[in-house]
Amino acid sequence: MSACNHTNEPEFMLVGLTDSKEIQLVLSVLFLLIYMLTVLGNIVMILIIHLDVQLHTPMYFFLTHLSFLDLSYSTVITPKTLQNLLTSIKNISFMGCFTQLYFFVLLAASECFILSSMAYDRYVAICSPLHYPVIMSPRRSYILITVSYMIGVLDSSVTVFCLSTLDFCNSKVIHHFFCDTFPILALSCSDTYNAEATIFILAGSTLLLSLITISSSYVSILSTILKINSSSGKHKAFSTCASHLIGVTVFYGTMIFTYLKPSKSYSLGKDEVASVFYTIVIPMLNPLIYSLRNKEVKSAVVRVMKKRECTQKLK
């Protein structure tokens, strides 16, 4: 970071959401409840998949990592947000701010490609069911996961590097509830064109490439489903994709709204609402989406509970 950043106030201040003490209290209680549900829901999802042998398939392998990512990036954002709402401590060090941004971008970018991997898995399962065990082998599943995390690391490293080369000589007040790209760019007193262009291209490529993969997978899936003669067969095929489609729609809708636009069009109110949704709310919703609409997960919960009861009786 430029020497210009290291003034008598080597910190940023997060002043997003609201100045009203009453609203802050309401939001802190709400966010705490959401965070507790997020932690509980995602840990339970991971444990159920781990404990039930019938869920040891590529789809649920990806879902385990999705739960891990949701739990992780909610943890990156929510505790600091709660601290800001409940105390007068609004400051965050430069290192702390860029560390938060680094892990947030890493986890969010990785989630894009894990969602793509899940769409590809559904495509193979429905369009090439006989070849599914060969195509979606454990080795390929691990490769897809590794590539997803590597892209996340690349995205976050480039983003943080671009921002760390900027000067922050004037205001250190971030009008947001966490260290996000556009609010930090808005504070720079140097030319941000190159950094903004690089970040925009990188974020756009990540979102669009993963979205194209998902879209093309579902176009092929839809084409295959429409060729199925029986209504029960169509319903079964649609039901295997419904949860993933809902999750993808919610996640990408808010991400595209927030990031695929110039930083000058950043709107404090609208973008903060969208940010709250994908950083705090969506990590809580995903376990519900993938469990309430999923018969396999429901059956797995019953099997795990029965197994636990039998174990206790034997003792």
Short mmCIF file of N, CA and C in Angstrom, two decimals, residues 42-149:
data_model
loop_
_atom_site.label_atom_id
_atom_site.label_comp_id
_atom_site.label_asym_id
_atom_site.label_seq_id
_atom_site.Cartn_x
_atom_site.Cartn_y
_atom_site.Cartn_z
N ASN A 42 -25.88 -24.99 8.35
CA ASN A 42 -24.80 -25.48 7.48
C ASN A 42 -23.99 -26.58 8.14
N ILE A 43 -23.79 -26.50 9.46
CA ILE A 43 -23.08 -27.57 10.16
C ILE A 43 -23.91 -28.85 10.14
N VAL A 44 -25.22 -28.72 10.36
CA VAL A 44 -26.10 -29.90 10.31
C VAL A 44 -26.08 -30.52 8.91
N MET A 45 -26.12 -29.68 7.87
CA MET A 45 -26.07 -30.19 6.50
C MET A 45 -24.78 -30.97 6.25
N ILE A 46 -23.66 -30.41 6.68
CA ILE A 46 -22.37 -31.08 6.50
C ILE A 46 -22.34 -32.41 7.25
N LEU A 47 -22.85 -32.41 8.49
CA LEU A 47 -22.84 -33.63 9.30
C LEU A 47 -23.75 -34.71 8.72
N ILE A 48 -24.94 -34.31 8.27
CA ILE A 48 -25.88 -35.29 7.68
C ILE A 48 -25.25 -35.96 6.47
N ILE A 49 -24.64 -35.16 5.60
CA ILE A 49 -24.00 -35.72 4.40
C ILE A 49 -22.84 -36.63 4.78
N HIS A 50 -22.10 -36.23 5.80
CA HIS A 50 -20.95 -37.05 6.24
C HIS A 50 -21.40 -38.36 6.87
N LEU A 51 -22.49 -38.32 7.65
CA LEU A 51 -22.92 -39.50 8.41
C LEU A 51 -23.75 -40.48 7.60
N ASP A 52 -24.41 -40.01 6.53
CA ASP A 52 -25.27 -40.91 5.74
C ASP A 52 -24.54 -41.38 4.48
N VAL A 53 -24.29 -42.67 4.40
CA VAL A 53 -23.52 -43.24 3.29
C VAL A 53 -24.22 -43.02 1.94
N GLN A 54 -25.54 -43.03 1.94
CA GLN A 54 -26.29 -42.88 0.68
C GLN A 54 -26.12 -41.49 0.06
N LEU A 55 -25.65 -40.55 0.85
CA LEU A 55 -25.42 -39.19 0.33
C LEU A 55 -23.96 -38.98 -0.09
N HIS A 56 -23.18 -40.05 -0.09
CA HIS A 56 -21.78 -39.93 -0.52
C HIS A 56 -21.70 -40.01 -2.05
N THR A 57 -22.27 -38.99 -2.68
CA THR A 57 -22.30 -38.88 -4.15
C THR A 57 -21.71 -37.53 -4.54
N PRO A 58 -21.34 -37.35 -5.82
CA PRO A 58 -20.77 -36.07 -6.24
C PRO A 58 -21.64 -34.85 -5.90
N MET A 59 -22.96 -34.96 -6.11
CA MET A 59 -23.85 -33.83 -5.84
C MET A 59 -23.75 -33.38 -4.39
N TYR A 60 -23.75 -34.32 -3.48
CA TYR A 60 -23.70 -33.96 -2.06
C TYR A 60 -22.28 -33.64 -1.59
N PHE A 61 -21.30 -34.12 -2.32
CA PHE A 61 -19.91 -33.71 -2.09
C PHE A 61 -19.80 -32.20 -2.37
N PHE A 62 -20.38 -31.76 -3.49
CA PHE A 62 -20.38 -30.33 -3.82
C PHE A 62 -21.21 -29.54 -2.81
N LEU A 63 -22.32 -30.12 -2.38
CA LEU A 63 -23.20 -29.44 -1.43
C LEU A 63 -22.50 -29.26 -0.08
N THR A 64 -21.66 -30.21 0.30
CA THR A 64 -20.86 -30.07 1.53
C THR A 64 -19.97 -28.84 1.45
N HIS A 65 -19.32 -28.67 0.31
CA HIS A 65 -18.44 -27.51 0.12
C HIS A 65 -19.23 -26.21 0.02
N LEU A 66 -20.42 -26.28 -0.56
CA LEU A 66 -21.28 -25.10 -0.61
C LEU A 66 -21.66 -24.66 0.81
N SER A 67 -22.00 -25.61 1.65
CA SER A 67 -22.32 -25.30 3.05
C SER A 67 -21.11 -24.73 3.78
N PHE A 68 -19.94 -25.30 3.51
CA PHE A 68 -18.70 -24.79 4.11
C PHE A 68 -18.45 -23.35 3.69
N LEU A 69 -18.64 -23.04 2.41
CA LEU A 69 -18.43 -21.68 1.91
C LEU A 69 -19.43 -20.71 2.52
N ASP A 70 -20.70 -21.11 2.57
CA ASP A 70 -21.73 -20.24 3.16
C ASP A 70 -21.43 -19.94 4.62
N LEU A 71 -21.03 -20.97 5.35
CA LEU A 71 -20.68 -20.80 6.76
C LEU A 71 -19.46 -19.89 6.90
N SER A 72 -18.50 -20.06 6.02
CA SER A 72 -17.25 -19.30 6.11
C SER A 72 -17.45 -17.82 5.78
N TYR A 73 -18.13 -17.53 4.65
CA TYR A 73 -18.17 -16.10 4.32
C TYR A 73 -19.22 -15.35 5.12
N SER A 74 -20.16 -16.06 5.72
CA SER A 74 -21.03 -15.42 6.71
C SER A 74 -20.22 -15.06 7.95
N THR A 75 -19.29 -15.94 8.33
CA THR A 75 -18.42 -15.70 9.48
C THR A 75 -17.42 -14.58 9.21
N VAL A 76 -17.01 -14.42 7.97
CA VAL A 76 -16.11 -13.33 7.61
C VAL A 76 -16.78 -11.97 7.78
N ILE A 77 -18.10 -11.90 7.53
CA ILE A 77 -18.82 -10.63 7.52
C ILE A 77 -19.60 -10.36 8.80
N THR A 78 -20.40 -11.31 9.25
CA THR A 78 -21.40 -11.04 10.29
C THR A 78 -20.84 -10.65 11.66
N PRO A 79 -19.82 -11.33 12.22
CA PRO A 79 -19.33 -10.93 13.54
C PRO A 79 -18.87 -9.48 13.61
N LYS A 80 -18.16 -9.01 12.58
CA LYS A 80 -17.71 -7.61 12.56
C LYS A 80 -18.90 -6.67 12.42
N THR A 81 -19.89 -7.06 11.64
CA THR A 81 -21.10 -6.25 11.49
C THR A 81 -21.83 -6.13 12.82
N LEU A 82 -21.92 -7.22 13.56
CA LEU A 82 -22.55 -7.20 14.88
C LEU A 82 -21.78 -6.30 15.85
N GLN A 83 -20.47 -6.36 15.78
CA GLN A 83 -19.65 -5.49 16.63
C GLN A 83 -19.92 -4.02 16.33
N ASN A 84 -20.02 -3.68 15.04
CA ASN A 84 -20.28 -2.30 14.64
C ASN A 84 -21.65 -1.83 15.12
N LEU A 85 -22.63 -2.75 15.09
CA LEU A 85 -23.99 -2.38 15.48
C LEU A 85 -24.15 -2.27 17.00
N LEU A 86 -23.45 -3.11 17.76
CA LEU A 86 -23.65 -3.19 19.20
C LEU A 86 -22.71 -2.31 20.02
N THR A 87 -21.60 -1.88 19.41
CA THR A 87 -20.61 -1.07 20.14
C THR A 87 -20.30 0.20 19.36
N SER A 88 -19.50 1.03 19.97
CA SER A 88 -19.07 2.27 19.31
C SER A 88 -17.81 2.04 18.48
N ILE A 89 -17.33 0.80 18.45
CA ILE A 89 -16.11 0.47 17.69
C ILE A 89 -16.47 0.27 16.22
N LYS A 90 -16.21 1.28 15.43
CA LYS A 90 -16.51 1.21 14.00
C LYS A 90 -15.26 1.02 13.15
N ASN A 91 -14.10 1.19 13.79
CA ASN A 91 -12.86 1.18 13.02
C ASN A 91 -12.41 -0.23 12.68
N ILE A 92 -11.68 -0.33 11.59
CA ILE A 92 -11.06 -1.58 11.16
C ILE A 92 -9.72 -1.24 10.51
N SER A 93 -8.68 -1.92 10.87
CA SER A 93 -7.35 -1.62 10.34
C SER A 93 -7.29 -1.88 8.85
N PHE A 94 -6.32 -1.25 8.19
CA PHE A 94 -6.13 -1.51 6.75
C PHE A 94 -5.95 -3.00 6.51
N MET A 95 -5.10 -3.63 7.33
CA MET A 95 -4.84 -5.06 7.16
C MET A 95 -6.11 -5.87 7.40
N GLY A 96 -6.84 -5.52 8.44
CA GLY A 96 -8.09 -6.22 8.74
C GLY A 96 -9.11 -6.06 7.63
N CYS A 97 -9.19 -4.86 7.08
CA CYS A 97 -10.14 -4.57 6.01
C CYS A 97 -9.82 -5.38 4.75
N PHE A 98 -8.56 -5.34 4.35
CA PHE A 98 -8.18 -6.06 3.14
C PHE A 98 -8.18 -7.57 3.34
N THR A 99 -7.97 -8.01 4.57
CA THR A 99 -8.08 -9.45 4.87
C THR A 99 -9.53 -9.90 4.74
N GLN A 100 -10.45 -9.09 5.29
CA GLN A 100 -11.87 -9.40 5.17
C GLN A 100 -12.29 -9.45 3.70
N LEU A 101 -11.85 -8.45 2.93
CA LEU A 101 -12.18 -8.40 1.50
C LEU A 101 -11.60 -9.61 0.77
N TYR A 102 -10.35 -9.98 1.10
CA TYR A 102 -9.68 -11.10 0.43
C TYR A 102 -10.48 -12.39 0.60
N PHE A 103 -10.85 -12.70 1.83
CA PHE A 103 -11.57 -13.95 2.08
C PHE A 103 -12.99 -13.90 1.54
N PHE A 104 -13.62 -12.73 1.58
CA PHE A 104 -14.96 -12.62 1.03
C PHE A 104 -14.96 -12.90 -0.47
N VAL A 105 -14.04 -12.28 -1.22
CA VAL A 105 -13.96 -12.48 -2.67
C VAL A 105 -13.59 -13.92 -2.97
N LEU A 106 -12.64 -14.48 -2.23
CA LEU A 106 -12.22 -15.87 -2.43
C LEU A 106 -13.42 -16.81 -2.28
N LEU A 107 -14.17 -16.65 -1.22
CA LEU A 107 -15.28 -17.56 -0.94
C LEU A 107 -16.44 -17.37 -1.92
N ALA A 108 -16.73 -16.10 -2.26
CA ALA A 108 -17.84 -15.84 -3.18
C ALA A 108 -17.53 -16.34 -4.58
N ALA A 109 -16.28 -16.10 -5.05
CA ALA A 109 -15.89 -16.57 -6.38
C ALA A 109 -15.86 -18.10 -6.44
N SER A 110 -15.38 -18.72 -5.37
CA SER A 110 -15.37 -20.19 -5.32
C SER A 110 -16.79 -20.73 -5.37
N GLU A 111 -17.72 -20.05 -4.70
CA GLU A 111 -19.11 -20.51 -4.69
C GLU A 111 -19.71 -20.47 -6.10
N CYS A 112 -19.34 -19.46 -6.89
CA CYS A 112 -19.84 -19.39 -8.27
C CYS A 112 -19.52 -20.67 -9.03
N PHE A 113 -18.29 -21.14 -8.90
CA PHE A 113 -17.87 -22.30 -9.68
C PHE A 113 -18.29 -23.63 -9.04
N ILE A 114 -18.54 -23.62 -7.75
CA ILE A 114 -19.12 -24.82 -7.14
C ILE A 114 -20.56 -24.98 -7.59
N LEU A 115 -21.29 -23.86 -7.70
CA LEU A 115 -22.65 -23.91 -8.24
C LEU A 115 -22.63 -24.39 -9.70
N SER A 116 -21.60 -23.97 -10.45
CA SER A 116 -21.43 -24.45 -11.82
C SER A 116 -21.17 -25.95 -11.85
N SER A 117 -20.34 -26.42 -10.93
CA SER A 117 -20.03 -27.85 -10.85
C SER A 117 -21.28 -28.66 -10.52
N MET A 118 -22.13 -28.11 -9.65
CA MET A 118 -23.38 -28.78 -9.31
C MET A 118 -24.32 -28.85 -10.51
N ALA A 119 -24.34 -27.78 -11.31
CA ALA A 119 -25.16 -27.78 -12.52
C ALA A 119 -24.65 -28.81 -13.53
N TYR A 120 -23.32 -28.90 -13.66
CA TYR A 120 -22.72 -29.89 -14.56
C TYR A 120 -23.04 -31.30 -14.08
N ASP A 121 -22.99 -31.51 -12.78
CA ASP A 121 -23.33 -32.81 -12.20
C ASP A 121 -24.77 -33.20 -12.55
N ARG A 122 -25.72 -32.26 -12.43
CA ARG A 122 -27.13 -32.52 -12.77
C ARG A 122 -27.28 -32.80 -14.27
N TYR A 123 -26.49 -32.08 -15.07
CA TYR A 123 -26.53 -32.30 -16.53
C TYR A 123 -26.12 -33.73 -16.87
N VAL A 124 -25.02 -34.18 -16.27
CA VAL A 124 -24.55 -35.55 -16.54
C VAL A 124 -25.55 -36.57 -16.03
N ALA A 125 -26.10 -36.33 -14.83
CA ALA A 125 -27.05 -37.28 -14.22
C ALA A 125 -28.31 -37.45 -15.05
N ILE A 126 -28.80 -36.38 -15.67
CA ILE A 126 -30.05 -36.44 -16.42
C ILE A 126 -29.84 -36.74 -17.90
N CYS A 127 -28.80 -36.16 -18.47
CA CYS A 127 -28.57 -36.33 -19.92
C CYS A 127 -27.74 -37.56 -20.26
N SER A 128 -26.89 -38.01 -19.35
CA SER A 128 -26.07 -39.21 -19.61
C SER A 128 -26.05 -40.10 -18.37
N PRO A 129 -27.21 -40.59 -17.94
CA PRO A 129 -27.28 -41.35 -16.68
C PRO A 129 -26.44 -42.62 -16.66
N LEU A 130 -26.32 -43.29 -17.81
CA LEU A 130 -25.55 -44.54 -17.86
C LEU A 130 -24.06 -44.29 -17.69
N HIS A 131 -23.60 -43.12 -18.12
CA HIS A 131 -22.17 -42.80 -18.02
C HIS A 131 -21.83 -41.98 -16.77
N TYR A 132 -22.84 -41.72 -15.96
CA TYR A 132 -22.65 -40.84 -14.80
C TYR A 132 -21.54 -41.31 -13.86
N PRO A 133 -21.49 -42.60 -13.46
CA PRO A 133 -20.44 -43.03 -12.53
C PRO A 133 -19.03 -42.84 -13.09
N VAL A 134 -18.91 -42.96 -14.43
CA VAL A 134 -17.58 -42.82 -15.05
C VAL A 134 -17.21 -41.34 -15.18
N ILE A 135 -18.16 -40.53 -15.68
CA ILE A 135 -17.87 -39.11 -15.90
C ILE A 135 -17.67 -38.37 -14.57
N MET A 136 -18.58 -38.58 -13.63
CA MET A 136 -18.48 -37.90 -12.33
C MET A 136 -17.77 -38.80 -11.32
N SER A 137 -16.57 -39.18 -11.66
CA SER A 137 -15.75 -40.00 -10.77
C SER A 137 -15.25 -39.15 -9.61
N PRO A 138 -14.85 -39.78 -8.51
CA PRO A 138 -14.30 -39.01 -7.38
C PRO A 138 -13.14 -38.10 -7.81
N ARG A 139 -12.31 -38.60 -8.73
CA ARG A 139 -11.17 -37.80 -9.19
C ARG A 139 -11.64 -36.51 -9.86
N ARG A 140 -12.66 -36.62 -10.75
CA ARG A 140 -13.16 -35.43 -11.43
C ARG A 140 -13.83 -34.48 -10.45
N SER A 141 -14.53 -35.02 -9.47
CA SER A 141 -15.18 -34.18 -8.45
C SER A 141 -14.13 -33.36 -7.70
N TYR A 142 -13.04 -34.01 -7.31
CA TYR A 142 -11.97 -33.31 -6.59
C TYR A 142 -11.31 -32.26 -7.48
N ILE A 143 -11.17 -32.56 -8.75
CA ILE A 143 -10.58 -31.59 -9.69
C ILE A 143 -11.47 -30.35 -9.80
N LEU A 144 -12.77 -30.56 -9.93
CA LEU A 144 -13.71 -29.44 -10.04
C LEU A 144 -13.68 -28.57 -8.78
N ILE A 145 -13.63 -29.20 -7.62
CA ILE A 145 -13.56 -28.45 -6.36
C ILE A 145 -12.25 -27.67 -6.28
N THR A 146 -11.15 -28.32 -6.62
CA THR A 146 -9.84 -27.67 -6.55
C THR A 146 -9.78 -26.46 -7.48
N VAL A 147 -10.28 -26.63 -8.69
CA VAL A 147 -10.29 -25.52 -9.67
C VAL A 147 -11.16 -24.37 -9.15
N SER A 148 -12.29 -24.69 -8.52
CA SER A 148 -13.17 -23.66 -7.96
C SER A 148 -12.44 -22.81 -6.92
N TYR A 149 -11.72 -23.47 -6.02
CA TYR A 149 -10.98 -22.74 -4.99
C TYR A 149 -9.80 -21.97 -5.58
#
